[in-house]
Structures are given as structure tokens and as C-alpha cells.
Amino acid sequence: MHRHAIAAVIVLVAIASGNPANAQVIRTYNNSTDSATNAINDTSAPCNNRFTRTFSVTGSFSVADVNVGILAAHTYRGDLVMYLVSPSGTRIQLTAGSGSNGAANFNAVFDDEASSSISNYTAGDTATPTTLVPPYNGSYRPASALSGFDGQTAAGTWTLEICDQYAQDSGTFYQATLFIAENPTNYADLSLAGSVSSASPSVGATISYSLTVNNSSASNQTALAVQVSDVLPAGVSFVAASGTGTYNSTTGTWSVGNLAPGQSASITLTVVVTASAGATVANYAEIIASSVADVDSTPGNNSTSEDDNATLNFTVGGTRVAGTAPVLSCPAGTTLFDWDAVSWSAGATSATYSLGSLGTVGFSITNPGTYLSNSTYGGQSPTRQNVVNGGYSPAQYSLMQLVNLTSQNDVVTTTISLPVAVSGAQFRIFDVDYANGQFADKVTIIGKLNGATVLPVVTNGVTNYVIGNSAYGDSTSADGSANGNIVVTFSSAIDTVIVSYGNHALAPADPGQQAIAIHDLAFCNPTTVLSVSKISSVISDPVNGTSNPRAIPGAVIEYCILISNSGNGTANTVVATDPLPGNLTYLANSMMSGTTCSGATTAEDDNSTGADESDPVGASVTSSSFTGLVSTIAPGVSVAFKLRATVQ
């Protein structure tokens, strides 16, 4: 195909949002002058005969970033050593060459932000006279960082040097593309740094995170309304913040304010360590907002390769012992689901059971991997067994999941669906542990209430540590040991429990067989919380009618009595009474009922007999009092009664 020898293209890259960031002009320069066949070679001493191609850059602007792409055919890529030289003479090595890399051809771009090093470019590639680039087939970090060009004046001649270290193989150049990002005219170069006061605090220790955001003295703009996001991780509990600006512990946003060039602002976040011994707690903070562009980073993009973020880690120190679980407080008593009292069909992935007066509880398990069969553990999994028994004596039964997952990211999910919302729950999971080269158990537990997530307290064992609502195995527990136990405690209402079981980073990419077992579950019986309120309004009076009426003799007053259940249990046979004041006379046939005061439109007769008394809501009145009767009030439901009386 026909090529133009040299071409320049200017591309404006900007973020179209309320937070301008890294709004840079990227200038692209192509040199597509094909060399003679096999022109890339070494005919004398190694690297004395360098092949070169140049790029002519016009216009005086400052370099923010440089990438370079190369398309060349060569039968042994490891022969090649490449350099890029700026107009000021800075010479940066792109490839060091490798005698062991026998892959053919070069079709890649060098980029400091690439995820992989050029040393990993070991597969053969495509490079012919008709191969269209850019885009190039791969992106790799160069042998030396191209950031060495940052801040230089771009104008002048840039030179690509290619050296063939060995004479046995030769190559042909087809094209190279130089990408230069230009700093914006107006910018504020913000950076973020941070530290943690202790690298190995103990459980319960008070530590602090320190963050400092800086606007470089080289910036030509004041950054307005700067914000930093630092959502504190599970494993710490917020105590206080001090320093410049304000910190919202709910959203994790530090509102810094304005930063002039050369100005910095700092904040200290004081926290208490809640993770158990051995846990590594990672805290990530990043600049998320500024009024002007940043020359080398994009706020809020979660990139760890830029200078607008900080990762602050610590590992909880001390000798690990099994934690002490919270005491489950159940004012209305508990209902126990006991695996010793039920059966489970080996290999079944779902089952339902009676949960006493509460109704029917359901278990459902999904597994992206394979369920295993082992006669020692009750046969085909999932199964009820008592070999892995959490150290109980005599041994108690539990529901085991013996699985083989194909990926470190696979998760077995157990969903426990309750018939009604309960006030709390507590249960153990056995055998959360680790085997080197085999598996690294990770168990995460959440609850649900009407679809909203409820988080439990998870208490660690000896062979696992806890961060938030997840437990991580890091040493081995025997089948009959309590060391692998964790305790899960819900202190608020739930109607569903979800247990997610898989692996964490210590596991191999393809884990081996592993298992946990879910033990008996204690549920707090539902409780009812009834409240009653009464409001009144003057409907009319003999003087003003319905226009701004007053409570004078002859006036009609309407009362509404509202009964609400804010608990998680159903209230049965609710009776409400209200004495009538002596100066009021009930207005016959004025009683109505409904779920709200404004919606109370169902007529109720005045006596305590008849069909309306046997339906779910009934009411009656005497000369001295009102009585309302409701057969059931479900959680979150209200019942309203309205009646009228005349002022004497």
C-alpha cells in the first residue's frame, strides 16, 4: 500500500464532566517511510550500525506524556535494542534486547501506564507492508520510563534508534508513531500523599491515617473546590477527623477547599482497629474533584499509577485467639434450627423445614464449580455430617459444602430464606481455614430485610481473621477442631441470610477441594412494637360554619386514633380504648376505619355486635368511651379510627 512518509495529527482529549481533569492535547506524529528489506541489521560490531527514523515536532509546548508505537518485521525480536531521543538529547531505552526471545516481528506501543512490561512481549506478532497501525496490537511498559521526557519542550527532532545486536537475523521497518501529550494552558497539578501511624497495630488500637494534597508550585491555576475520597475500609471504625476542610465519615469525602500553586492541605483521620490479628487492611484514597485540569492524572478514575492517589495498608499484629462473639439478645425468646433434628438428602441443593410457629425456612445452594463425594463426610455433598464438628463433644451435625472450584473468583452461595422477619440471629460456620497450594477459604455473610442489606458482626477463630463481614482462612484447622469456627451475629431484623464461600488471594488460581459447614441457627423470635397517637381537628361550629371554626359549644370535633406496629412481628387481637371527655357527646354513626387518618373511609357501626365486629377491624362506642378492635397488625402496618363528637 502507499504511505505518506511523515504525518502529524492533533487530538484533543478531555473529560466531559463537572471535574475537568487531564484535559490534554495529544499530538500524533507518524513516520511511515519503509526501509529497504532487511535494513535493520548489524554488519559490524554490535550496535554500531543503528537504524534511525525521525519525527519533526513544531510548535513550542511542554511535554506531559510520551508514547511511541513501532511496526517492524524481524525474525528474532530479541535481537533488537531500541531508544527514543528527544530534541534536548534525553535518550531513553525502550528495549534491552533478549537473546532468549525468538518471537518474530514487532507491533506494539510503549506506554508507561501499560499493565505489562516489554519483557513479557514474547509471542509472535504481525508486521507486513500492508499492516494498518495505529492501533498497535499490544501495549507495554518500556525498559526505562518515558516520563523522563515530561516537562521538556517538545519542539524539534525526535529520533527513534533501532539496534540489531546480532548479525544472523535482520528486519524491515514499516512505521513508527510518536504520541506526545501537551500540557493544557491552564492547569493545577494536584498530588496526594498519605501515611498510616502504625504498620502493625493490635486489635482495638487507635491509629490514624494522614493525607496531604498538594498543588504543585509549577501550576498556573488555583484549584477550587478540591475533594478527596477516602471511604474507610472494613476493619476500622471512624473516631474523628482533624485538619483542613471537613470530612464526611458517611460518604468518605474530604472537602479540602481551594489550593493555590505551591499550597498544601492535610487531614488526620483517627480510627479504631476492628479487624482481627493477621488481617491486612487496605485503605485507598484519591482526589475526585478539582475546578481545573490536572496535567498527569484524572480524578476519580481509580488508577493507582497516577500521583493523585494513596494506598495506606497495615497488618493487625498480636497473637491471634478466637474472638468473643456478641451476646444475642432476644426479648421474645429464640427459635433454634437444629441440624441434629432434621435430615438432608445427600447431594441435594435445596430443602425446606418447619421453623416452629414462625413457618417454613428454605435453604438453597448454588455452585459454579463441582460438588464432591467423600464417604468420610457423609457422601455426596452438600450433605449433613458430623465429622467436621467445630469441636463439639458429642459431635453435632452441620450442613457441609465440599466443593472443587475452578477459579479463585468462584463463589458458592447459600441462601437461607426465613418465613418472617426475625429480630436477630446467630450461628457458627465450621472449618474456615487454609491449605498451602490448595485453597484459602473466604466466607462473606450478609442479611437482607425487605431487600435492604443488613451486615452482621463476624467473630474470628484461630485459623482465620476477620475484616468487616468476611472471614479469611490463613492456617489449617483439623476436622474436629474449634479453631476454624467463626460466629455470625445479626443484632437487627433480617428475613434472609446469604453465605458466600470461595477463596482469597492466598489460594492458587485453580483451587483444590475445600469445605465449610454451617451449624445450627438461633433466631430471635419476632417482636411487636405498638405505638398509638391521637390527633383532633375542629370541623365546624355554629357561628363560623366550616370557615376557621372554633371549639365552642355546638362545634363538631373529629378525632383520629392511629395504631402502628414498627416491630418485626405481627400483633394479634389489638384493643384500643379512649375515654370521651365529659363535655363531648359522640356524633352517632361517625366512626370510620382505614390504614391512615386521611384514608379512614370504611364505616363502622356504633355497637359492639354484628358482622363488622367479626371482620379484621371493628369499633364500638358508649356514652363514655370508644373501643377499637383489630385482629392483626402486621409489621410496618397502621390502623386508623376516626370519630366525631359535639362540644356541649
PDB file of C-alpha atoms in Angstrom, residues 209 228-239 248-254 269-271 281-285 468:
ATOM      1  CA  TYR A 209      -4.423   7.982  58.610  1.00  0.00           C
ATOM      2  CA  VAL A 228     -10.640  13.693  48.141  1.00  0.00           C
ATOM      3  CA  SER A 229     -12.455  10.382  48.553  1.00  0.00           C
ATOM      4  CA  ASP A 230     -11.335   8.156  51.411  1.00  0.00           C
ATOM      5  CA  VAL A 231     -14.064   5.641  52.199  1.00  0.00           C
ATOM      6  CA  LEU A 232     -12.667   3.928  55.263  1.00  0.00           C
ATOM      7  CA  PRO A 233     -12.291   0.180  54.783  1.00  0.00           C
ATOM      8  CA  ALA A 234     -13.919  -2.593  56.745  1.00  0.00           C
ATOM      9  CA  GLY A 235     -11.557  -3.384  59.591  1.00  0.00           C
ATOM     10  CA  VAL A 236     -11.501   0.097  61.126  1.00  0.00           C
ATOM     11  CA  SER A 237     -14.098   2.230  62.879  1.00  0.00           C
ATOM     12  CA  PHE A 238     -14.112   6.023  62.453  1.00  0.00           C
ATOM     13  CA  VAL A 239     -13.483   8.147  65.550  1.00  0.00           C
ATOM     14  CA  ASN A 248     -17.928  13.252  55.908  1.00  0.00           C
ATOM     15  CA  SER A 249     -17.474   9.834  57.501  1.00  0.00           C
ATOM     16  CA  THR A 250     -20.644   8.530  55.825  1.00  0.00           C
ATOM     17  CA  THR A 251     -19.627   9.314  52.233  1.00  0.00           C
ATOM     18  CA  GLY A 252     -15.861   9.280  52.844  1.00  0.00           C
ATOM     19  CA  THR A 253     -15.466  12.688  51.167  1.00  0.00           C
ATOM     20  CA  TRP A 254     -12.852  15.155  52.379  1.00  0.00           C
ATOM     21  CA  LEU A 269      -8.449  10.541  60.333  1.00  0.00           C
ATOM     22  CA  THR A 270      -8.471   8.771  63.688  1.00  0.00           C
ATOM     23  CA  VAL A 271      -9.838   5.217  63.699  1.00  0.00           C
ATOM     24  CA  VAL A 281      -6.387  -3.723  55.923  1.00  0.00           C
ATOM     25  CA  ALA A 282      -6.015  -1.606  52.760  1.00  0.00           C
ATOM     26  CA  ASN A 283      -7.243   1.987  52.607  1.00  0.00           C
ATOM     27  CA  TYR A 284      -7.383   3.699  49.183  1.00  0.00           C
ATOM     28  CA  ALA A 285      -7.744   7.472  48.864  1.00  0.00           C
ATOM     29  CA  GLY A 468     -15.829  -6.456  58.228  1.00  0.00           C
TER      30      GLY A 468
END
